[in-house]
Amino acid sequence: MDLPIINFTSQSQISNDNRLNSIVEYPYLISLYLGKSHIDYMEQFLNETKTHLTRLTELIVDYDQLTVVTDNFTRDATRLNCANVKKERLELCLFSCCNVVMF
């Protein structure tokens, strides 16, 4: 199963109460496209305290956003969801709107 996420709107502009949300599981998701989405969505999907992606094998993301969310690939909370990734495509954003929000 593939899932493309295309949304430039921050999740904080939509809903800001994450304390009541349980962990979302996607047991059949194998391919995730986050290349044209707000950095909040990458945080949501790659953070194991928010989402479980047990079968994810393909990840398409913006490189700059990935380095922020993973804290230069050292953040433990993002390692489990990326553990099975065998194919990744890193995209460079050509539009300034993609790199507006930094944590």
PDB file of N, CA, C and O in Angstrom, residues 14-78:
ATOM      1  N   ILE A  14      -4.123  23.371  12.110  1.00  0.00           N
ATOM      2  CA  ILE A  14      -5.338  22.575  12.015  1.00  0.00           C
ATOM      3  C   ILE A  14      -5.817  22.156  13.404  1.00  0.00           C
ATOM      4  O   ILE A  14      -6.943  22.369  13.790  1.00  0.00           O
ATOM      5  N   SER A  15      -4.950  21.542  14.170  1.00  0.00           N
ATOM      6  CA  SER A  15      -5.273  21.066  15.513  1.00  0.00           C
ATOM      7  C   SER A  15      -3.999  21.046  16.331  1.00  0.00           C
ATOM      8  O   SER A  15      -2.980  20.553  15.876  1.00  0.00           O
ATOM      9  N   ASN A  16      -4.059  21.537  17.548  1.00  0.00           N
ATOM     10  CA  ASN A  16      -2.854  21.647  18.351  1.00  0.00           C
ATOM     11  C   ASN A  16      -2.882  20.768  19.602  1.00  0.00           C
ATOM     12  O   ASN A  16      -2.003  20.853  20.424  1.00  0.00           O
ATOM     13  N   ASP A  17      -3.870  19.918  19.774  1.00  0.00           N
ATOM     14  CA  ASP A  17      -3.950  19.094  20.978  1.00  0.00           C
ATOM     15  C   ASP A  17      -3.573  17.654  20.666  1.00  0.00           C
ATOM     16  O   ASP A  17      -4.410  16.831  20.353  1.00  0.00           O
ATOM     17  N   ASN A  18      -2.272  17.344  20.738  1.00  0.00           N
ATOM     18  CA  ASN A  18      -1.787  16.003  20.443  1.00  0.00           C
ATOM     19  C   ASN A  18      -1.769  15.110  21.677  1.00  0.00           C
ATOM     20  O   ASN A  18      -1.473  13.933  21.571  1.00  0.00           O
ATOM     21  N   ARG A  19      -2.069  15.633  22.833  1.00  0.00           N
ATOM     22  CA  ARG A  19      -1.995  14.834  24.058  1.00  0.00           C
ATOM     23  C   ARG A  19      -3.034  13.727  24.088  1.00  0.00           C
ATOM     24  O   ARG A  19      -2.820  12.694  24.690  1.00  0.00           O
ATOM     25  N   LEU A  20      -4.155  13.904  23.448  1.00  0.00           N
ATOM     26  CA  LEU A  20      -5.227  12.927  23.490  1.00  0.00           C
ATOM     27  C   LEU A  20      -5.143  11.890  22.377  1.00  0.00           C
ATOM     28  O   LEU A  20      -5.917  10.934  22.373  1.00  0.00           O
ATOM     29  N   ASN A  21      -4.230  12.042  21.467  1.00  0.00           N
ATOM     30  CA  ASN A  21      -4.129  11.126  20.333  1.00  0.00           C
ATOM     31  C   ASN A  21      -3.375   9.867  20.720  1.00  0.00           C
ATOM     32  O   ASN A  21      -2.353   9.919  21.390  1.00  0.00           O
ATOM     33  N   SER A  22      -3.877   8.727  20.270  1.00  0.00           N
ATOM     34  CA  SER A  22      -3.167   7.477  20.480  1.00  0.00           C
ATOM     35  C   SER A  22      -2.222   7.244  19.306  1.00  0.00           C
ATOM     36  O   SER A  22      -2.272   7.938  18.293  1.00  0.00           O
ATOM     37  N   ILE A  23      -1.371   6.242  19.425  1.00  0.00           N
ATOM     38  CA  ILE A  23      -0.440   5.910  18.351  1.00  0.00           C
ATOM     39  C   ILE A  23      -1.218   5.296  17.198  1.00  0.00           C
ATOM     40  O   ILE A  23      -2.001   4.375  17.379  1.00  0.00           O
ATOM     41  N   VAL A  24      -0.987   5.804  16.003  1.00  0.00           N
ATOM     42  CA  VAL A  24      -1.663   5.312  14.809  1.00  0.00           C
ATOM     43  C   VAL A  24      -0.788   4.239  14.174  1.00  0.00           C
ATOM     44  O   VAL A  24       0.418   4.438  14.000  1.00  0.00           O
ATOM     45  N   GLU A  25      -1.386   3.116  13.816  1.00  0.00           N
ATOM     46  CA  GLU A  25      -0.638   2.033  13.194  1.00  0.00           C
ATOM     47  C   GLU A  25      -1.056   1.870  11.739  1.00  0.00           C
ATOM     48  O   GLU A  25      -2.235   1.914  11.411  1.00  0.00           O
ATOM     49  N   TYR A  26      -0.068   1.695  10.879  1.00  0.00           N
ATOM     50  CA  TYR A  26      -0.277   1.430   9.463  1.00  0.00           C
ATOM     51  C   TYR A  26       0.422   0.104   9.141  1.00  0.00           C
ATOM     52  O   TYR A  26       1.532   0.088   8.609  1.00  0.00           O
ATOM     53  N   PRO A  27      -0.201  -1.018   9.454  1.00  0.00           N
ATOM     54  CA  PRO A  27       0.479  -2.309   9.313  1.00  0.00           C
ATOM     55  C   PRO A  27       0.748  -2.734   7.871  1.00  0.00           C
ATOM     56  O   PRO A  27       1.586  -3.601   7.644  1.00  0.00           O
ATOM     57  N   TYR A  28       0.078  -2.151   6.889  1.00  0.00           N
ATOM     58  CA  TYR A  28       0.257  -2.559   5.500  1.00  0.00           C
ATOM     59  C   TYR A  28       0.930  -1.491   4.641  1.00  0.00           C
ATOM     60  O   TYR A  28       1.121  -1.703   3.443  1.00  0.00           O
ATOM     61  N   LEU A  29       1.307  -0.389   5.231  1.00  0.00           N
ATOM     62  CA  LEU A  29       1.936   0.692   4.475  1.00  0.00           C
ATOM     63  C   LEU A  29       3.385   0.330   4.165  1.00  0.00           C
ATOM     64  O   LEU A  29       4.181   0.081   5.071  1.00  0.00           O
ATOM     65  N   ILE A  30       3.724   0.289   2.875  1.00  0.00           N
ATOM     66  CA  ILE A  30       5.098  -0.035   2.489  1.00  0.00           C
ATOM     67  C   ILE A  30       5.813   1.148   1.827  1.00  0.00           C
ATOM     68  O   ILE A  30       7.027   1.198   1.814  1.00  0.00           O
ATOM     69  N   SER A  31       5.042   2.107   1.299  1.00  0.00           N
ATOM     70  CA  SER A  31       5.647   3.235   0.606  1.00  0.00           C
ATOM     71  C   SER A  31       4.993   4.532   1.079  1.00  0.00           C
ATOM     72  O   SER A  31       3.778   4.656   1.061  1.00  0.00           O
ATOM     73  N   LEU A  32       5.825   5.485   1.498  1.00  0.00           N
ATOM     74  CA  LEU A  32       5.337   6.759   2.028  1.00  0.00           C
ATOM     75  C   LEU A  32       6.015   7.902   1.290  1.00  0.00           C
ATOM     76  O   LEU A  32       7.242   7.991   1.240  1.00  0.00           O
ATOM     77  N   TYR A  33       5.187   8.781   0.707  1.00  0.00           N
ATOM     78  CA  TYR A  33       5.689   9.946  -0.019  1.00  0.00           C
ATOM     79  C   TYR A  33       5.370  11.200   0.787  1.00  0.00           C
ATOM     80  O   TYR A  33       4.213  11.549   0.983  1.00  0.00           O
ATOM     81  N   LEU A  34       6.414  11.862   1.277  1.00  0.00           N
ATOM     82  CA  LEU A  34       6.253  13.098   2.049  1.00  0.00           C
ATOM     83  C   LEU A  34       7.000  14.260   1.396  1.00  0.00           C
ATOM     84  O   LEU A  34       7.227  15.281   2.027  1.00  0.00           O
ATOM     85  N   GLY A  35       7.372  14.115   0.150  1.00  0.00           N
ATOM     86  CA  GLY A  35       8.200  15.108  -0.526  1.00  0.00           C
ATOM     87  C   GLY A  35       7.578  16.480  -0.688  1.00  0.00           C
ATOM     88  O   GLY A  35       8.266  17.478  -0.750  1.00  0.00           O
ATOM     89  N   LYS A  36       6.262  16.566  -0.737  1.00  0.00           N
ATOM     90  CA  LYS A  36       5.598  17.851  -0.938  1.00  0.00           C
ATOM     91  C   LYS A  36       4.638  18.127   0.215  1.00  0.00           C
ATOM     92  O   LYS A  36       3.481  18.457   0.008  1.00  0.00           O
ATOM     93  N   SER A  37       5.132  17.983   1.424  1.00  0.00           N
ATOM     94  CA  SER A  37       4.277  18.201   2.588  1.00  0.00           C
ATOM     95  C   SER A  37       5.012  19.037   3.633  1.00  0.00           C
ATOM     96  O   SER A  37       6.233  19.164   3.599  1.00  0.00           O
ATOM     97  N   HIS A  38       4.251  19.573   4.537  1.00  0.00           N
ATOM     98  CA  HIS A  38       4.807  20.363   5.632  1.00  0.00           C
ATOM     99  C   HIS A  38       5.630  19.445   6.533  1.00  0.00           C
ATOM    100  O   HIS A  38       5.339  18.261   6.681  1.00  0.00           O
ATOM    101  N   ILE A  39       6.640  19.981   7.141  1.00  0.00           N
ATOM    102  CA  ILE A  39       7.535  19.206   8.004  1.00  0.00           C
ATOM    103  C   ILE A  39       6.790  18.533   9.162  1.00  0.00           C
ATOM    104  O   ILE A  39       7.204  17.478   9.655  1.00  0.00           O
ATOM    105  N   ASP A  40       5.661  19.075   9.574  1.00  0.00           N
ATOM    106  CA  ASP A  40       4.861  18.469  10.645  1.00  0.00           C
ATOM    107  C   ASP A  40       4.432  17.044  10.294  1.00  0.00           C
ATOM    108  O   ASP A  40       4.336  16.186  11.164  1.00  0.00           O
ATOM    109  N   TYR A  41       4.153  16.788   9.025  1.00  0.00           N
ATOM    110  CA  TYR A  41       3.705  15.464   8.616  1.00  0.00           C
ATOM    111  C   TYR A  41       4.848  14.452   8.671  1.00  0.00           C
ATOM    112  O   TYR A  41       4.653  13.291   9.011  1.00  0.00           O
ATOM    113  N   MET A  42       6.055  14.890   8.347  1.00  0.00           N
ATOM    114  CA  MET A  42       7.203  14.014   8.486  1.00  0.00           C
ATOM    115  C   MET A  42       7.427  13.670   9.957  1.00  0.00           C
ATOM    116  O   MET A  42       7.691  12.523  10.305  1.00  0.00           O
ATOM    117  N   GLU A  43       7.294  14.661  10.811  1.00  0.00           N
ATOM    118  CA  GLU A  43       7.401  14.424  12.254  1.00  0.00           C
ATOM    119  C   GLU A  43       6.345  13.419  12.709  1.00  0.00           C
ATOM    120  O   GLU A  43       6.632  12.496  13.470  1.00  0.00           O
ATOM    121  N   GLN A  44       5.133  13.570  12.253  1.00  0.00           N
ATOM    122  CA  GLN A  44       4.032  12.674  12.624  1.00  0.00           C
ATOM    123  C   GLN A  44       4.315  11.234  12.196  1.00  0.00           C
ATOM    124  O   GLN A  44       4.154  10.306  12.971  1.00  0.00           O
ATOM    125  N   PHE A  45       4.739  11.041  10.959  1.00  0.00           N
ATOM    126  CA  PHE A  45       4.900   9.693  10.436  1.00  0.00           C
ATOM    127  C   PHE A  45       6.196   9.017  10.860  1.00  0.00           C
ATOM    128  O   PHE A  45       6.237   7.796  10.999  1.00  0.00           O
ATOM    129  N   LEU A  46       7.264   9.754  11.068  1.00  0.00           N
ATOM    130  CA  LEU A  46       8.533   9.122  11.406  1.00  0.00           C
ATOM    131  C   LEU A  46       8.758   8.962  12.903  1.00  0.00           C
ATOM    132  O   LEU A  46       9.599   8.181  13.321  1.00  0.00           O
ATOM    133  N   ASN A  47       8.006   9.663  13.720  1.00  0.00           N
ATOM    134  CA  ASN A  47       8.157   9.580  15.170  1.00  0.00           C
ATOM    135  C   ASN A  47       7.396   8.363  15.695  1.00  0.00           C
ATOM    136  O   ASN A  47       6.175   8.295  15.611  1.00  0.00           O
ATOM    137  N   GLU A  48       8.111   7.403  16.245  1.00  0.00           N
ATOM    138  CA  GLU A  48       7.479   6.156  16.701  1.00  0.00           C
ATOM    139  C   GLU A  48       6.536   6.350  17.887  1.00  0.00           C
ATOM    140  O   GLU A  48       5.729   5.471  18.163  1.00  0.00           O
ATOM    141  N   THR A  49       6.590   7.486  18.555  1.00  0.00           N
ATOM    142  CA  THR A  49       5.645   7.745  19.654  1.00  0.00           C
ATOM    143  C   THR A  49       4.304   8.238  19.134  1.00  0.00           C
ATOM    144  O   THR A  49       3.354   8.365  19.894  1.00  0.00           O
ATOM    145  N   LYS A  50       4.222   8.491  17.814  1.00  0.00           N
ATOM    146  CA  LYS A  50       2.981   8.963  17.203  1.00  0.00           C
ATOM    147  C   LYS A  50       2.419   7.977  16.185  1.00  0.00           C
ATOM    148  O   LYS A  50       1.216   7.888  16.007  1.00  0.00           O
ATOM    149  N   THR A  51       3.306   7.262  15.495  1.00  0.00           N
ATOM    150  CA  THR A  51       2.893   6.380  14.407  1.00  0.00           C
ATOM    151  C   THR A  51       3.778   5.136  14.375  1.00  0.00           C
ATOM    152  O   THR A  51       4.977   5.233  14.588  1.00  0.00           O
ATOM    153  N   HIS A  52       3.172   3.985  14.076  1.00  0.00           N
ATOM    154  CA  HIS A  52       3.941   2.758  13.853  1.00  0.00           C
ATOM    155  C   HIS A  52       3.846   2.380  12.385  1.00  0.00           C
ATOM    156  O   HIS A  52       2.753   2.204  11.852  1.00  0.00           O
ATOM    157  N   LEU A  53       4.999   2.253  11.757  1.00  0.00           N
ATOM    158  CA  LEU A  53       5.086   1.872  10.342  1.00  0.00           C
ATOM    159  C   LEU A  53       5.924   0.602  10.254  1.00  0.00           C
ATOM    160  O   LEU A  53       7.089   0.632   9.883  1.00  0.00           O
ATOM    161  N   THR A  54       5.341  -0.513  10.593  1.00  0.00           N
ATOM    162  CA  THR A  54       6.092  -1.759  10.736  1.00  0.00           C
ATOM    163  C   THR A  54       6.612  -2.332   9.424  1.00  0.00           C
ATOM    164  O   THR A  54       7.591  -3.069   9.434  1.00  0.00           O
ATOM    165  N   ARG A  55       5.991  -2.018   8.284  1.00  0.00           N
ATOM    166  CA  ARG A  55       6.405  -2.594   7.004  1.00  0.00           C
ATOM    167  C   ARG A  55       6.921  -1.562   6.012  1.00  0.00           C
ATOM    168  O   ARG A  55       7.058  -1.870   4.829  1.00  0.00           O
ATOM    169  N   LEU A  56       7.199  -0.374   6.453  1.00  0.00           N
ATOM    170  CA  LEU A  56       7.654   0.680   5.548  1.00  0.00           C
ATOM    171  C   LEU A  56       8.997   0.300   4.935  1.00  0.00           C
ATOM    172  O   LEU A  56       9.973   0.076   5.654  1.00  0.00           O
ATOM    173  N   THR A  57       9.047   0.204   3.615  1.00  0.00           N
ATOM    174  CA  THR A  57      10.289  -0.131   2.921  1.00  0.00           C
ATOM    175  C   THR A  57      10.731   0.943   1.928  1.00  0.00           C
ATOM    176  O   THR A  57      11.850   0.916   1.451  1.00  0.00           O
ATOM    177  N   GLU A  58       9.839   1.884   1.601  1.00  0.00           N
ATOM    178  CA  GLU A  58      10.185   2.958   0.666  1.00  0.00           C
ATOM    179  C   GLU A  58       9.749   4.292   1.255  1.00  0.00           C
ATOM    180  O   GLU A  58       8.616   4.457   1.682  1.00  0.00           O
ATOM    181  N   LEU A  59      10.670   5.251   1.270  1.00  0.00           N
ATOM    182  CA  LEU A  59      10.404   6.564   1.857  1.00  0.00           C
ATOM    183  C   LEU A  59      10.891   7.639   0.901  1.00  0.00           C
ATOM    184  O   LEU A  59      12.052   7.636   0.485  1.00  0.00           O
ATOM    185  N   ILE A  60      10.003   8.555   0.537  1.00  0.00           N
ATOM    186  CA  ILE A  60      10.348   9.662  -0.352  1.00  0.00           C
ATOM    187  C   ILE A  60      10.124  10.950   0.428  1.00  0.00           C
ATOM    188  O   ILE A  60       9.000  11.245   0.841  1.00  0.00           O
ATOM    189  N   VAL A  61      11.208  11.689   0.670  1.00  0.00           N
ATOM    190  CA  VAL A  61      11.150  12.858   1.546  1.00  0.00           C
ATOM    191  C   VAL A  61      12.049  13.977   1.037  1.00  0.00           C
ATOM    192  O   VAL A  61      12.927  13.766   0.220  1.00  0.00           O
ATOM    193  N   ASP A  62      11.836  15.157   1.588  1.00  0.00           N
ATOM    194  CA  ASP A  62      12.724  16.291   1.362  1.00  0.00           C
ATOM    195  C   ASP A  62      13.928  16.137   2.291  1.00  0.00           C
ATOM    196  O   ASP A  62      13.768  15.956   3.498  1.00  0.00           O
ATOM    197  N   TYR A  63      15.120  16.201   1.743  1.00  0.00           N
ATOM    198  CA  TYR A  63      16.340  15.962   2.525  1.00  0.00           C
ATOM    199  C   TYR A  63      16.494  16.946   3.683  1.00  0.00           C
ATOM    200  O   TYR A  63      16.818  16.552   4.801  1.00  0.00           O
ATOM    201  N   ASP A  64      16.262  18.224   3.439  1.00  0.00           N
ATOM    202  CA  ASP A  64      16.425  19.230   4.488  1.00  0.00           C
ATOM    203  C   ASP A  64      15.462  18.983   5.656  1.00  0.00           C
ATOM    204  O   ASP A  64      15.841  19.094   6.815  1.00  0.00           O
ATOM    205  N   GLN A  65      14.231  18.639   5.342  1.00  0.00           N
ATOM    206  CA  GLN A  65      13.259  18.346   6.390  1.00  0.00           C
ATOM    207  C   GLN A  65      13.654  17.086   7.159  1.00  0.00           C
ATOM    208  O   GLN A  65      13.507  17.017   8.376  1.00  0.00           O
ATOM    209  N   LEU A  66      14.149  16.091   6.450  1.00  0.00           N
ATOM    210  CA  LEU A  66      14.561  14.849   7.095  1.00  0.00           C
ATOM    211  C   LEU A  66      15.679  15.078   8.102  1.00  0.00           C
ATOM    212  O   LEU A  66      15.662  14.518   9.197  1.00  0.00           O
ATOM    213  N   THR A  67      16.633  15.929   7.758  1.00  0.00           N
ATOM    214  CA  THR A  67      17.724  16.199   8.695  1.00  0.00           C
ATOM    215  C   THR A  67      17.229  16.920   9.942  1.00  0.00           C
ATOM    216  O   THR A  67      17.740  16.693  11.034  1.00  0.00           O
ATOM    217  N   VAL A  68      16.209  17.764   9.802  1.00  0.00           N
ATOM    218  CA  VAL A  68      15.639  18.458  10.957  1.00  0.00           C
ATOM    219  C   VAL A  68      14.872  17.486  11.843  1.00  0.00           C
ATOM    220  O   VAL A  68      15.081  17.426  13.056  1.00  0.00           O
ATOM    221  N   VAL A  69      13.978  16.704  11.242  1.00  0.00           N
ATOM    222  CA  VAL A  69      13.131  15.786  12.011  1.00  0.00           C
ATOM    223  C   VAL A  69      13.959  14.707  12.716  1.00  0.00           C
ATOM    224  O   VAL A  69      13.664  14.323  13.835  1.00  0.00           O
ATOM    225  N   THR A  70      15.011  14.232  12.066  1.00  0.00           N
ATOM    226  CA  THR A  70      15.835  13.178  12.652  1.00  0.00           C
ATOM    227  C   THR A  70      17.013  13.728  13.457  1.00  0.00           C
ATOM    228  O   THR A  70      17.819  12.955  13.960  1.00  0.00           O
ATOM    229  N   ASP A  71      17.084  15.034  13.591  1.00  0.00           N
ATOM    230  CA  ASP A  71      18.195  15.690  14.289  1.00  0.00           C
ATOM    231  C   ASP A  71      19.536  15.186  13.741  1.00  0.00           C
ATOM    232  O   ASP A  71      20.350  14.621  14.447  1.00  0.00           O
ATOM    233  N   ASN A  72      19.705  15.391  12.452  1.00  0.00           N
ATOM    234  CA  ASN A  72      20.885  14.938  11.714  1.00  0.00           C
ATOM    235  C   ASN A  72      21.095  13.434  11.834  1.00  0.00           C
ATOM    236  O   ASN A  72      22.203  12.951  12.040  1.00  0.00           O
ATOM    237  N   PHE A  73      20.002  12.696  11.756  1.00  0.00           N
ATOM    238  CA  PHE A  73      19.992  11.232  11.751  1.00  0.00           C
ATOM    239  C   PHE A  73      20.466  10.620  13.066  1.00  0.00           C
ATOM    240  O   PHE A  73      20.970   9.505  13.093  1.00  0.00           O
ATOM    241  N   THR A  74      20.263  11.340  14.175  1.00  0.00           N
ATOM    242  CA  THR A  74      20.676  10.833  15.484  1.00  0.00           C
ATOM    243  C   THR A  74      19.517  10.678  16.464  1.00  0.00           C
ATOM    244  O   THR A  74      19.720  10.211  17.579  1.00  0.00           O
ATOM    245  N   ARG A  75      18.328  11.024  16.079  1.00  0.00           N
ATOM    246  CA  ARG A  75      17.175  11.004  16.988  1.00  0.00           C
ATOM    247  C   ARG A  75      16.575   9.596  17.092  1.00  0.00           C
ATOM    248  O   ARG A  75      16.105   9.021  16.116  1.00  0.00           O
ATOM    249  N   ASP A  76      16.603   9.043  18.285  1.00  0.00           N
ATOM    250  CA  ASP A  76      16.128   7.675  18.509  1.00  0.00           C
ATOM    251  C   ASP A  76      14.656   7.485  18.179  1.00  0.00           C
ATOM    252  O   ASP A  76      14.272   6.420  17.690  1.00  0.00           O
ATOM    253  N   ALA A  77      13.815   8.467  18.423  1.00  0.00           N
ATOM    254  CA  ALA A  77      12.367   8.331  18.209  1.00  0.00           C
ATOM    255  C   ALA A  77      12.006   8.127  16.746  1.00  0.00           C
ATOM    256  O   ALA A  77      10.920   7.670  16.439  1.00  0.00           O
ATOM    257  N   THR A  78      12.920   8.424  15.830  1.00  0.00           N
ATOM    258  CA  THR A  78      12.628   8.263  14.403  1.00  0.00           C
ATOM    259  C   THR A  78      13.291   7.021  13.807  1.00  0.00           C
ATOM    260  O   THR A  78      13.082   6.715  12.650  1.00  0.00           O
TER     261      THR A  78
END
